[in-house]
Structures are given as structure tokens and as C-alpha cells.
Amino acid sequence: MADTEQAEETQRADASTPAADEAVRDAKVERHAARLAKQIDAFARTHGGSAEGQLAHIARGSVRIALVGANGEWGNLVAPSYASAQRAVELAGLTVHDDFGGEFAAQVRTGPYEWSRMAGIQLGGPRNP
């Protein structure tokens, strides 16, 4: 009798595992998204009060959120999944562009640091590794 009850409990636990796994994944995505949304909001406040962005897959499921502030300053955040990145930009109310080109790219302001890194030693900047 005890074996039958234990077997039934195991079957119930096994049957609920996919739903439980999905709930855990959803909660994890929501936590990552909330943290990223706070960082996006902080970036926007610091760089002119607003920002725009673009999502791009990088490696192993990670997604880069490229941000451009109203003042032309730019930065990147990395989300562990596309779902987290998408939810973060929704929470932050970020305008998202399909690609990093055209008018969106023209908003980016590069400073002396970026130019020296791009040109490397040719302009007296640090050596590129």
C-alpha cells in the first residue's frame, strides 16, 4: 500500500515538473529583465534623459543591448537571453531599432578615447591587444 502511494506521488511530481520548470525560467527572466531595466533607466537619466537601443545576438544565447543616450553617449548591456533583453526594454520603455544604422548610428558621438582605441598606436593611443 505504501509503495502504491509513493509511486502515485512520484508520478504527480514528474507530471508537474515541466510547468514548474517553466515557472522557474519565467521568474528568472523577469528578475534579469528588472535588473537590466533599472540599468537602462539609469543610463537614460545620466545621458540626456532618454535613450534608444538595438538588440543583437552575441554568443551562446546572450544578447547585447546597445544603448544611445539623447546626448550621443553610448554603452552596452548584456542579457543572458533574448527573452530577458526583450522584457527589459519593454519595462524600461526603450525605443528599439531593428539595426544599428542610418539615423540611429548617426546619433552616436565618439570621443577621443574611442578614436584612439579604434586607431590604436597609429594615433598615439594604447596598443590593441
mmCIF file of N, CA and C in Angstrom:
data_model
loop_
_atom_site.group_PDB
_atom_site.id
_atom_site.type_symbol
_atom_site.label_atom_id
_atom_site.label_comp_id
_atom_site.label_asym_id
_atom_site.label_seq_id
_atom_site.Cartn_x
_atom_site.Cartn_y
_atom_site.Cartn_z
ATOM 1 N N MET A 1 0.817 -1.188 0.000
ATOM 2 C CA MET A 1 0.000 0.000 0.000
ATOM 3 C C MET A 1 0.864 1.256 0.000
ATOM 4 N N ALA A 2 1.915 1.258 0.842
ATOM 5 C CA ALA A 2 2.802 2.424 0.908
ATOM 6 C C ALA A 2 3.540 2.620 -0.403
ATOM 7 N N ASP A 3 3.888 1.499 -1.041
ATOM 8 C CA ASP A 3 4.582 1.595 -2.326
ATOM 9 C C ASP A 3 3.692 2.257 -3.380
ATOM 10 N N THR A 4 2.407 1.928 -3.369
ATOM 11 C CA THR A 4 1.472 2.495 -4.331
ATOM 12 C C THR A 4 1.336 4.004 -4.113
ATOM 13 N N GLU A 5 1.214 4.442 -2.857
ATOM 14 C CA GLU A 5 1.102 5.867 -2.557
ATOM 15 C C GLU A 5 2.363 6.613 -2.991
ATOM 16 N N GLN A 6 3.523 5.998 -2.719
ATOM 17 C CA GLN A 6 4.792 6.633 -3.101
ATOM 18 C C GLN A 6 4.905 6.722 -4.620
ATOM 19 N N ALA A 7 4.490 5.706 -5.325
ATOM 20 C CA ALA A 7 4.541 5.707 -6.784
ATOM 21 C C ALA A 7 3.618 6.792 -7.343
ATOM 22 N N GLU A 8 2.419 6.941 -6.747
ATOM 23 C CA GLU A 8 1.492 7.970 -7.213
ATOM 24 C C GLU A 8 2.061 9.370 -6.964
ATOM 25 N N GLU A 9 2.702 9.574 -5.809
ATOM 26 C CA GLU A 9 3.322 10.870 -5.510
ATOM 27 C C GLU A 9 4.423 11.182 -6.509
ATOM 28 N N THR A 10 5.234 10.193 -6.841
ATOM 29 C CA THR A 10 6.325 10.374 -7.803
ATOM 30 C C THR A 10 5.761 10.744 -9.171
ATOM 31 N N GLN A 11 4.670 10.074 -9.595
ATOM 32 C CA GLN A 11 4.059 10.389 -10.882
ATOM 33 C C GLN A 11 3.508 11.812 -10.901
ATOM 34 N N ARG A 12 2.875 12.238 -9.787
ATOM 35 C CA ARG A 12 2.355 13.598 -9.721
ATOM 36 C C ARG A 12 3.495 14.613 -9.794
ATOM 37 N N ALA A 13 4.582 14.340 -9.086
ATOM 38 C CA ALA A 13 5.726 15.250 -9.099
ATOM 39 C C ALA A 13 6.335 15.331 -10.497
ATOM 40 N N ASP A 14 6.441 14.163 -11.164
ATOM 41 C CA ASP A 14 7.002 14.137 -12.516
ATOM 42 C C ASP A 14 6.103 14.890 -13.498
ATOM 43 N N ALA A 15 4.802 14.764 -13.324
ATOM 44 C CA ALA A 15 3.866 15.419 -14.231
ATOM 45 C C ALA A 15 3.917 16.936 -14.084
ATOM 46 N N SER A 16 4.198 17.439 -12.895
ATOM 47 C CA SER A 16 4.215 18.885 -12.690
ATOM 48 C C SER A 16 5.581 19.502 -12.968
ATOM 49 N N THR A 17 6.576 18.713 -13.237
ATOM 50 C CA THR A 17 7.926 19.214 -13.446
ATOM 51 C C THR A 17 8.036 20.182 -14.625
ATOM 52 N N PRO A 18 7.486 19.907 -15.799
ATOM 53 C CA PRO A 18 7.610 20.873 -16.901
ATOM 54 C C PRO A 18 6.997 22.228 -16.562
ATOM 55 N N ALA A 19 5.849 22.233 -15.929
ATOM 56 C CA ALA A 19 5.216 23.504 -15.562
ATOM 57 C C ALA A 19 6.045 24.223 -14.507
ATOM 58 N N ALA A 20 6.567 23.465 -13.557
ATOM 59 C CA ALA A 20 7.398 24.070 -12.518
ATOM 60 C C ALA A 20 8.680 24.631 -13.118
ATOM 61 N N ASP A 21 9.270 23.896 -14.056
ATOM 62 C CA ASP A 21 10.484 24.368 -14.714
ATOM 63 C C ASP A 21 10.218 25.663 -15.488
ATOM 64 N N GLU A 22 9.078 25.719 -16.151
ATOM 65 C CA GLU A 22 8.734 26.918 -16.915
ATOM 66 C C GLU A 22 8.508 28.111 -15.986
ATOM 67 N N ALA A 23 7.882 27.873 -14.849
ATOM 68 C CA ALA A 23 7.655 28.953 -13.882
ATOM 69 C C ALA A 23 8.979 29.477 -13.337
ATOM 70 N N VAL A 24 9.928 28.587 -13.095
ATOM 71 C CA VAL A 24 11.246 28.987 -12.606
ATOM 72 C C VAL A 24 11.971 29.804 -13.674
ATOM 73 N N ARG A 25 11.904 29.352 -14.938
ATOM 74 C CA ARG A 25 12.529 30.096 -16.046
ATOM 75 C C ARG A 25 11.906 31.475 -16.200
ATOM 76 N N ASP A 26 10.577 31.546 -16.120
ATOM 77 C CA ASP A 26 9.891 32.833 -16.252
ATOM 78 C C ASP A 26 10.299 33.788 -15.132
ATOM 79 N N ALA A 27 10.405 33.270 -13.920
ATOM 80 C CA ALA A 27 10.804 34.106 -12.783
ATOM 81 C C ALA A 27 12.232 34.606 -12.959
ATOM 82 N N LYS A 28 13.089 33.747 -13.480
ATOM 83 C CA LYS A 28 14.488 34.123 -13.708
ATOM 84 C C LYS A 28 14.582 35.209 -14.782
ATOM 85 N N VAL A 29 13.829 35.047 -15.868
ATOM 86 C CA VAL A 29 13.808 36.048 -16.943
ATOM 87 C C VAL A 29 13.320 37.379 -16.386
ATOM 88 N N GLU A 30 12.285 37.333 -15.568
ATOM 89 C CA GLU A 30 11.711 38.560 -15.005
ATOM 90 C C GLU A 30 12.719 39.269 -14.089
ATOM 91 N N ARG A 31 13.469 38.503 -13.285
ATOM 92 C CA ARG A 31 14.485 39.101 -12.407
ATOM 93 C C ARG A 31 15.590 39.754 -13.217
ATOM 94 N N HIS A 32 16.092 39.049 -14.234
ATOM 95 C CA HIS A 32 17.138 39.616 -15.101
ATOM 96 C C HIS A 32 16.621 40.867 -15.796
ATOM 97 N N ALA A 33 15.389 40.800 -16.300
ATOM 98 C CA ALA A 33 14.813 41.924 -17.029
ATOM 99 C C ALA A 33 14.648 43.139 -16.120
ATOM 100 N N ALA A 34 14.206 42.925 -14.889
ATOM 101 C CA ALA A 34 14.027 44.050 -13.962
ATOM 102 C C ALA A 34 15.363 44.714 -13.657
ATOM 103 N N ARG A 35 16.401 43.911 -13.469
ATOM 104 C CA ARG A 35 17.737 44.454 -13.192
ATOM 105 C C ARG A 35 18.257 45.242 -14.392
ATOM 106 N N LEU A 36 18.103 44.696 -15.580
ATOM 107 C CA LEU A 36 18.547 45.384 -16.795
ATOM 108 C C LEU A 36 17.738 46.655 -17.037
ATOM 109 N N ALA A 37 16.435 46.620 -16.770
ATOM 110 C CA ALA A 37 15.591 47.807 -16.961
ATOM 111 C C ALA A 37 16.048 48.941 -16.047
ATOM 112 N N LYS A 38 16.445 48.625 -14.820
ATOM 113 C CA LYS A 38 16.973 49.654 -13.912
ATOM 114 C C LYS A 38 18.245 50.267 -14.478
ATOM 115 N N GLN A 39 19.109 49.430 -15.052
ATOM 116 C CA GLN A 39 20.352 49.926 -15.634
ATOM 117 C C GLN A 39 20.071 50.775 -16.872
ATOM 118 N N ILE A 40 19.098 50.377 -17.672
ATOM 119 C CA ILE A 40 18.727 51.163 -18.852
ATOM 120 C C ILE A 40 18.184 52.521 -18.421
ATOM 121 N N ASP A 41 17.320 52.520 -17.413
ATOM 122 C CA ASP A 41 16.768 53.782 -16.904
ATOM 123 C C ASP A 41 17.871 54.691 -16.371
ATOM 124 N N ALA A 42 18.822 54.117 -15.641
ATOM 125 C CA ALA A 42 19.934 54.904 -15.097
ATOM 126 C C ALA A 42 20.773 55.492 -16.227
ATOM 127 N N PHE A 43 21.028 54.711 -17.268
ATOM 128 C CA PHE A 43 21.780 55.192 -18.425
ATOM 129 C C PHE A 43 21.046 56.370 -19.066
ATOM 130 N N ALA A 44 19.743 56.209 -19.267
ATOM 131 C CA ALA A 44 18.950 57.266 -19.910
ATOM 132 C C ALA A 44 18.969 58.551 -19.072
ATOM 133 N N ARG A 45 18.793 58.420 -17.760
ATOM 134 C CA ARG A 45 18.813 59.609 -16.884
ATOM 135 C C ARG A 45 20.163 60.311 -16.940
ATOM 136 N N THR A 46 21.229 59.538 -16.972
ATOM 137 C CA THR A 46 22.578 60.095 -16.964
ATOM 138 C C THR A 46 22.951 60.737 -18.295
ATOM 139 N N HIS A 47 22.373 60.263 -19.382
ATOM 140 C CA HIS A 47 22.791 60.706 -20.714
ATOM 141 C C HIS A 47 21.685 61.443 -21.465
ATOM 142 N N GLY A 48 21.155 62.470 -20.847
ATOM 143 C CA GLY A 48 20.216 63.345 -21.543
ATOM 144 C C GLY A 48 18.752 63.079 -21.292
ATOM 145 N N GLY A 49 18.415 62.132 -20.428
ATOM 146 C CA GLY A 49 17.024 61.893 -20.072
ATOM 147 C C GLY A 49 16.302 60.836 -20.874
ATOM 148 N N SER A 50 16.848 60.431 -21.994
ATOM 149 C CA SER A 50 16.220 59.362 -22.778
ATOM 150 C C SER A 50 17.307 58.571 -23.504
ATOM 151 N N ALA A 51 16.904 57.431 -24.019
ATOM 152 C CA ALA A 51 17.843 56.592 -24.757
ATOM 153 C C ALA A 51 17.075 55.768 -25.781
ATOM 154 N N GLU A 52 17.799 55.268 -26.749
ATOM 155 C CA GLU A 52 17.268 54.340 -27.745
ATOM 156 C C GLU A 52 18.212 53.154 -27.781
ATOM 157 N N GLY A 53 17.760 52.044 -28.333
ATOM 158 C CA GLY A 53 18.611 50.864 -28.320
ATOM 159 C C GLY A 53 18.402 49.941 -29.499
ATOM 160 N N GLN A 54 19.209 48.903 -29.498
ATOM 161 C CA GLN A 54 19.145 47.870 -30.520
ATOM 162 C C GLN A 54 19.575 46.565 -29.877
ATOM 163 N N LEU A 55 18.866 45.482 -30.174
ATOM 164 C CA LEU A 55 19.200 44.169 -29.635
ATOM 165 C C LEU A 55 19.946 43.366 -30.685
ATOM 166 N N ALA A 56 21.027 42.711 -30.260
ATOM 167 C CA ALA A 56 21.810 41.889 -31.190
ATOM 168 C C ALA A 56 22.284 40.634 -30.478
ATOM 169 N N HIS A 57 22.065 39.492 -31.114
ATOM 170 C CA HIS A 57 22.564 38.227 -30.560
ATOM 171 C C HIS A 57 24.085 38.266 -30.559
ATOM 172 N N ILE A 58 24.686 37.792 -29.475
ATOM 173 C CA ILE A 58 26.141 37.652 -29.461
ATOM 174 C C ILE A 58 26.454 36.167 -29.326
ATOM 175 N N ALA A 59 26.976 35.711 -28.259
ATOM 176 C CA ALA A 59 27.383 34.314 -28.160
ATOM 177 C C ALA A 59 26.539 33.526 -27.165
ATOM 178 N N ARG A 60 26.340 32.258 -27.482
ATOM 179 C CA ARG A 60 25.682 31.308 -26.583
ATOM 180 C C ARG A 60 24.377 31.819 -25.996
ATOM 181 N N GLY A 61 23.546 32.392 -26.827
ATOM 182 C CA GLY A 61 22.244 32.846 -26.385
ATOM 183 C C GLY A 61 22.225 34.224 -25.766
ATOM 184 N N SER A 62 23.375 34.794 -25.497
ATOM 185 C CA SER A 62 23.432 36.128 -24.911
ATOM 186 C C SER A 62 23.035 37.176 -25.952
ATOM 187 N N VAL A 63 22.519 38.286 -25.440
ATOM 188 C CA VAL A 63 22.056 39.362 -26.318
ATOM 189 C C VAL A 63 22.643 40.678 -25.841
ATOM 190 N N ARG A 64 23.175 41.447 -26.784
ATOM 191 C CA ARG A 64 23.718 42.769 -26.468
ATOM 192 C C ARG A 64 22.607 43.794 -26.644
ATOM 193 N N ILE A 65 22.469 44.649 -25.647
ATOM 194 C CA ILE A 65 21.559 45.784 -25.740
ATOM 195 C C ILE A 65 22.442 47.011 -25.937
ATOM 196 N N ALA A 66 22.499 47.497 -27.168
ATOM 197 C CA ALA A 66 23.284 48.694 -27.464
ATOM 198 C C ALA A 66 22.411 49.895 -27.155
ATOM 199 N N LEU A 67 22.934 50.813 -26.337
ATOM 200 C CA LEU A 67 22.180 51.990 -25.911
ATOM 201 C C LEU A 67 22.828 53.255 -26.447
ATOM 202 N N VAL A 68 22.015 54.195 -26.893
ATOM 203 C CA VAL A 68 22.495 55.510 -27.306
ATOM 204 C C VAL A 68 21.638 56.533 -26.567
ATOM 205 N N GLY A 69 22.295 57.352 -25.752
ATOM 206 C CA GLY A 69 21.594 58.374 -24.994
ATOM 207 C C GLY A 69 21.252 59.572 -25.863
ATOM 208 N N ALA A 70 20.395 60.440 -25.336
ATOM 209 C CA ALA A 70 19.986 61.646 -26.058
ATOM 210 C C ALA A 70 21.168 62.564 -26.338
ATOM 211 N N ASN A 71 22.217 62.479 -25.507
ATOM 212 C CA ASN A 71 23.400 63.321 -25.701
ATOM 213 C C ASN A 71 24.428 62.679 -26.633
ATOM 214 N N GLY A 72 24.129 61.517 -27.201
ATOM 215 C CA GLY A 72 25.039 60.850 -28.129
ATOM 216 C C GLY A 72 25.975 59.847 -27.481
ATOM 217 N N GLU A 73 26.065 59.825 -26.165
ATOM 218 C CA GLU A 73 26.903 58.832 -25.485
ATOM 219 C C GLU A 73 26.287 57.454 -25.686
ATOM 220 N N TRP A 74 27.134 56.447 -25.720
ATOM 221 C CA TRP A 74 26.637 55.106 -25.957
ATOM 222 C C TRP A 74 27.234 54.119 -24.980
ATOM 223 N N GLY A 75 26.570 52.988 -24.867
ATOM 224 C CA GLY A 75 27.029 51.925 -23.985
ATOM 225 C C GLY A 75 26.335 50.624 -24.338
ATOM 226 N N ASN A 76 26.778 49.564 -23.693
ATOM 227 C CA ASN A 76 26.230 48.230 -23.947
ATOM 228 C C ASN A 76 25.856 47.555 -22.645
ATOM 229 N N LEU A 77 24.835 46.751 -22.690
ATOM 230 C CA LEU A 77 24.488 45.831 -21.620
ATOM 231 C C LEU A 77 24.374 44.455 -22.252
ATOM 232 N N VAL A 78 24.598 43.416 -21.476
ATOM 233 C CA VAL A 78 24.472 42.062 -21.992
ATOM 234 C C VAL A 78 23.411 41.330 -21.185
ATOM 235 N N ALA A 79 22.443 40.771 -21.895
ATOM 236 C CA ALA A 79 21.376 39.987 -21.277
ATOM 237 C C ALA A 79 21.672 38.506 -21.499
ATOM 238 N N PRO A 80 21.298 37.657 -20.557
ATOM 239 C CA PRO A 80 21.582 36.227 -20.704
ATOM 240 C C PRO A 80 20.721 35.536 -21.753
ATOM 241 N N SER A 81 19.619 36.170 -22.173
ATOM 242 C CA SER A 81 18.748 35.566 -23.185
ATOM 243 C C SER A 81 17.999 36.666 -23.929
ATOM 244 N N TYR A 82 17.452 36.296 -25.086
ATOM 245 C CA TYR A 82 16.688 37.265 -25.866
ATOM 246 C C TYR A 82 15.416 37.650 -25.118
ATOM 247 N N ALA A 83 14.811 36.683 -24.432
ATOM 248 C CA ALA A 83 13.593 36.970 -23.673
ATOM 249 C C ALA A 83 13.864 38.007 -22.584
ATOM 250 N N SER A 84 14.986 37.877 -21.889
ATOM 251 C CA SER A 84 15.348 38.850 -20.847
ATOM 252 C C SER A 84 15.575 40.232 -21.441
ATOM 253 N N ALA A 85 16.276 40.289 -22.560
ATOM 254 C CA ALA A 85 16.564 41.569 -23.207
ATOM 255 C C ALA A 85 15.281 42.235 -23.683
ATOM 256 N N GLN A 86 14.422 41.458 -24.307
ATOM 257 C CA GLN A 86 13.176 41.996 -24.824
ATOM 258 C C GLN A 86 12.294 42.520 -23.685
ATOM 259 N N ARG A 87 12.214 41.759 -22.613
ATOM 260 C CA ARG A 87 11.394 42.172 -21.465
ATOM 261 C C ARG A 87 11.991 43.418 -20.805
ATOM 262 N N ALA A 88 13.316 43.501 -20.742
ATOM 263 C CA ALA A 88 13.976 44.656 -20.126
ATOM 264 C C ALA A 88 13.679 45.940 -20.886
ATOM 265 N N VAL A 89 13.749 45.883 -22.205
ATOM 266 C CA VAL A 89 13.477 47.101 -22.978
ATOM 267 C C VAL A 89 12.007 47.480 -22.895
ATOM 268 N N GLU A 90 11.120 46.488 -22.757
ATOM 269 C CA GLU A 90 9.699 46.785 -22.555
ATOM 270 C C GLU A 90 9.493 47.485 -21.217
ATOM 271 N N LEU A 91 10.105 46.948 -20.155
ATOM 272 C CA LEU A 91 9.962 47.543 -18.826
ATOM 273 C C LEU A 91 10.525 48.960 -18.766
ATOM 274 N N ALA A 92 11.626 49.179 -19.486
ATOM 275 C CA ALA A 92 12.269 50.491 -19.469
ATOM 276 C C ALA A 92 11.609 51.476 -20.431
ATOM 277 N N GLY A 93 10.755 50.990 -21.324
ATOM 278 C CA GLY A 93 10.123 51.865 -22.306
ATOM 279 C C GLY A 93 11.107 52.362 -23.348
ATOM 280 N N LEU A 94 12.099 51.555 -23.666
ATOM 281 C CA LEU A 94 13.156 51.924 -24.599
ATOM 282 C C LEU A 94 12.681 51.779 -26.041
ATOM 283 N N THR A 95 12.969 52.769 -26.881
ATOM 284 C CA THR A 95 12.705 52.664 -28.307
ATOM 285 C C THR A 95 13.772 51.753 -28.894
ATOM 286 N N VAL A 96 13.344 50.694 -29.578
ATOM 287 C CA VAL A 96 14.282 49.699 -30.106
ATOM 288 C C VAL A 96 14.293 49.768 -31.624
ATOM 289 N N HIS A 97 15.501 49.807 -32.187
ATOM 290 C CA HIS A 97 15.693 49.829 -33.640
ATOM 291 C C HIS A 97 16.055 48.430 -34.123
ATOM 292 N N ASP A 98 15.692 48.123 -35.368
ATOM 293 C CA ASP A 98 15.993 46.811 -35.944
ATOM 294 C C ASP A 98 17.476 46.616 -36.205
ATOM 295 N N ASP A 99 18.159 47.681 -36.615
ATOM 296 C CA ASP A 99 19.589 47.572 -36.882
ATOM 297 C C ASP A 99 20.300 48.832 -36.390
ATOM 298 N N PHE A 100 21.597 48.726 -36.330
ATOM 299 C CA PHE A 100 22.407 49.838 -35.835
ATOM 300 C C PHE A 100 22.945 50.603 -37.036
ATOM 301 N N GLY A 101 22.074 51.300 -37.715
ATOM 302 C CA GLY A 101 22.487 52.025 -38.918
ATOM 303 C C GLY A 101 21.643 53.268 -39.114
ATOM 304 N N GLY A 102 21.942 53.988 -40.159
ATOM 305 C CA GLY A 102 21.171 55.161 -40.531
ATOM 306 C C GLY A 102 21.164 56.247 -39.476
ATOM 307 N N GLU A 103 19.989 56.802 -39.238
ATOM 308 C CA GLU A 103 19.850 57.902 -38.292
ATOM 309 C C GLU A 103 20.232 57.485 -36.871
ATOM 310 N N PHE A 104 19.945 56.240 -36.529
ATOM 311 C CA PHE A 104 20.282 55.761 -35.187
ATOM 312 C C PHE A 104 21.794 55.783 -34.971
ATOM 313 N N ALA A 105 22.551 55.278 -35.919
ATOM 314 C CA ALA A 105 24.012 55.277 -35.808
ATOM 315 C C ALA A 105 24.568 56.694 -35.842
ATOM 316 N N ALA A 106 23.912 57.578 -36.577
ATOM 317 C CA ALA A 106 24.381 58.965 -36.679
ATOM 318 C C ALA A 106 24.254 59.717 -35.354
ATOM 319 N N GLN A 107 23.429 59.225 -34.439
ATOM 320 C CA GLN A 107 23.269 59.855 -33.132
ATOM 321 C C GLN A 107 24.470 59.620 -32.223
ATOM 322 N N VAL A 108 25.255 58.583 -32.508
ATOM 323 C CA VAL A 108 26.378 58.213 -31.646
ATOM 324 C C VAL A 108 27.490 59.246 -31.740
ATOM 325 N N ARG A 109 27.938 59.688 -30.591
ATOM 326 C CA ARG A 109 29.050 60.635 -30.523
ATOM 327 C C ARG A 109 30.268 59.894 -29.978
ATOM 328 N N THR A 110 31.322 59.845 -30.764
ATOM 329 C CA THR A 110 32.546 59.194 -30.306
ATOM 330 C C THR A 110 33.546 60.242 -29.862
ATOM 331 N N GLY A 111 34.206 59.945 -28.773
ATOM 332 C CA GLY A 111 35.172 60.877 -28.209
ATOM 333 C C GLY A 111 36.599 60.462 -28.484
ATOM 334 N N PRO A 112 37.538 61.177 -27.915
ATOM 335 C CA PRO A 112 38.954 60.882 -28.137
ATOM 336 C C PRO A 112 39.341 59.458 -27.722
ATOM 337 N N TYR A 113 38.747 58.981 -26.646
ATOM 338 C CA TYR A 113 39.081 57.629 -26.193
ATOM 339 C C TYR A 113 38.724 56.598 -27.260
ATOM 340 N N GLU A 114 37.491 56.688 -27.795
ATOM 341 C CA GLU A 114 37.068 55.722 -28.807
ATOM 342 C C GLU A 114 37.931 55.815 -30.062
ATOM 343 N N TRP A 115 38.247 57.051 -30.499
ATOM 344 C CA TRP A 115 39.075 57.209 -31.693
ATOM 345 C C TRP A 115 40.468 56.632 -31.468
ATOM 346 N N SER A 116 41.024 56.826 -30.285
ATOM 347 C CA SER A 116 42.364 56.275 -30.034
ATOM 348 C C SER A 116 42.321 54.751 -29.979
ATOM 349 N N ARG A 117 41.253 54.183 -29.454
ATOM 350 C CA ARG A 117 41.131 52.724 -29.407
ATOM 351 C C ARG A 117 40.926 52.143 -30.796
ATOM 352 N N MET A 118 40.184 52.854 -31.648
ATOM 353 C CA MET A 118 39.939 52.350 -33.000
ATOM 354 C C MET A 118 41.213 52.403 -33.834
ATOM 355 N N ALA A 119 41.986 53.456 -33.675
ATOM 356 C CA ALA A 119 43.192 53.615 -34.479
ATOM 357 C C ALA A 119 44.401 52.976 -33.813
ATOM 358 N N GLY A 120 44.315 52.763 -32.517
ATOM 359 C CA GLY A 120 45.406 52.123 -31.811
ATOM 360 C C GLY A 120 46.655 52.970 -31.789
ATOM 361 N N ILE A 121 47.766 52.346 -31.970
ATOM 362 C CA ILE A 121 49.062 53.002 -31.833
ATOM 363 C C ILE A 121 49.310 54.052 -32.916
ATOM 364 N N GLN A 122 48.568 53.983 -34.036
ATOM 365 C CA GLN A 122 48.784 54.932 -35.130
ATOM 366 C C GLN A 122 48.510 56.385 -34.716
ATOM 367 N N LEU A 123 47.598 56.587 -33.760
ATOM 368 C CA LEU A 123 47.305 57.942 -33.295
ATOM 369 C C LEU A 123 47.831 58.191 -31.891
ATOM 370 N N GLY A 124 48.747 57.367 -31.463
ATOM 371 C CA GLY A 124 49.323 57.542 -30.143
ATOM 372 C C GLY A 124 48.451 56.951 -29.024
ATOM 373 N N GLY A 125 47.455 56.174 -29.417
ATOM 374 C CA GLY A 125 46.598 55.545 -28.434
ATOM 375 C C GLY A 125 47.227 54.264 -27.891
ATOM 376 N N PRO A 126 46.546 53.632 -26.987
ATOM 377 C CA PRO A 126 47.083 52.397 -26.428
ATOM 378 C C PRO A 126 47.142 51.305 -27.480
ATOM 379 N N ARG A 127 48.086 50.412 -27.312
ATOM 380 C CA ARG A 127 48.198 49.282 -28.226
ATOM 381 C C ARG A 127 46.964 48.407 -28.115
ATOM 382 N N ASN A 128 46.490 47.938 -29.242
ATOM 383 C CA ASN A 128 45.400 46.965 -29.217
ATOM 384 C C ASN A 128 45.994 45.600 -28.922
ATOM 385 N N PRO A 129 45.366 44.869 -28.028
ATOM 386 C CA PRO A 129 45.922 43.543 -27.652
ATOM 387 C C PRO A 129 45.935 42.569 -28.794
#
